[in-house]
Every structure is written in structure tokens, then in C-alpha cells.
């Protein structure tokens, strides 16, 4: 689909239906999102920003809930960059991810980023309360499942992340929307 709105930036959004919060696939998709877009060393950033010089920003988000969630890929293009090249580069990176899986260095970095995020979530009482409520209402085992969450993340291996990526990113599961300037 294509949406038009005022502005001068083109944005690509890919949504792929996934799983429910707390499932094993949910955790593997969290790892995948960190590997694809967790900072300047991430795959999508390296490929699209300094590499192909097509984008100014990339992001991957695993958004799960009680009902099946969505894995989002977002790319903000540089002015004048080719939409076709950008979308092809994103598809190529996902194909490569599925074919080769993440490296051990990527897995280690993703685990560290997730563990750090979990620690930061403990800093504010409101964040703790929201996390407990989200798990109590949406995850089998409720808030008690938080006790072993860190161990579950540590148990995820590269093969598991690759298999989950292959399952959800099969060719026809992509929902692609372009947000384009009205004047284009």
C-alpha cells in the first residue's frame, strides 16, 4: 500500500504477523530485532545507512500482545533515495539472515542489549508495575514467568533465531506500506 502525507521523507514500513507475548518465538524475535536494528553495528543500519547510503534511520520492533503480534521493519529514506533499492536491500538482509543466521558476536550483543533493557525497566516503579501487569494478563504463568525470563533469553541459540525468522518471514507474509510525500 501507499499512503501520502505532507513532508519530504519517504518511509518504508513492513509488518509481519507473529506470535503472542511470552512464547518462545517472542523471545527469539526480540533477539532478531536487536540484531537487525540494535544500534550502529546492527545489520539494517550498516547496510542501509553507511553502506548503501539509502536511509537515515532503520528500526526493527517485535511487538507482541495477548493476540498474535507484529514484527515491524521501519526505514526512513534519504531524500532522493530509490524506494525500490531500499526495499530490495531490506528483503536481501532478511534473506541473508534466514540463510546464514546470526553470528555468535551478534547473539552476544543482542543478549547484552536485552539484559540491559531489562535492568533499566527495573528503575521506575511504574515500569515494573506495567511489566508485571502485561505478563499477568497475557502470559501463561502470569507475572511468575518473569522469574525465569533472563534464563530463557540466555537459552536461545543462533539456530533457533534463524528458524523463527524463516517461519515468520516466509515470502508472502510481508505487509509493505510506503509513506510518501504528497508532492512526489
GROMACS .gro file of C-alpha atoms in nm, residues 16 22-23 27 54 72 97 106 126 142 144 155 183:
model
   13
   16UNK     CA    1   0.472  -0.941   0.966
   22UNK     CA    2   0.581  -1.475   2.630
   23UNK     CA    3   0.600  -1.756   2.376
   27UNK     CA    4   1.192  -1.410   2.278
   54UNK     CA    5   1.977   0.486   0.117
   72UNK     CA    6   0.791  -0.421   1.230
   97UNK     CA    7   1.958  -1.358   0.800
  106UNK     CA    8   2.557  -1.072   1.718
  126UNK     CA    9   0.565   0.245   3.703
  142UNK     CA   10   0.143  -1.470   3.467
  144UNK     CA   11   0.565  -1.550   3.792
  155UNK     CA   12   1.896  -2.035   2.632
  183UNK     CA   13   0.423   1.629  -0.368
   0.00000   0.00000   0.00000
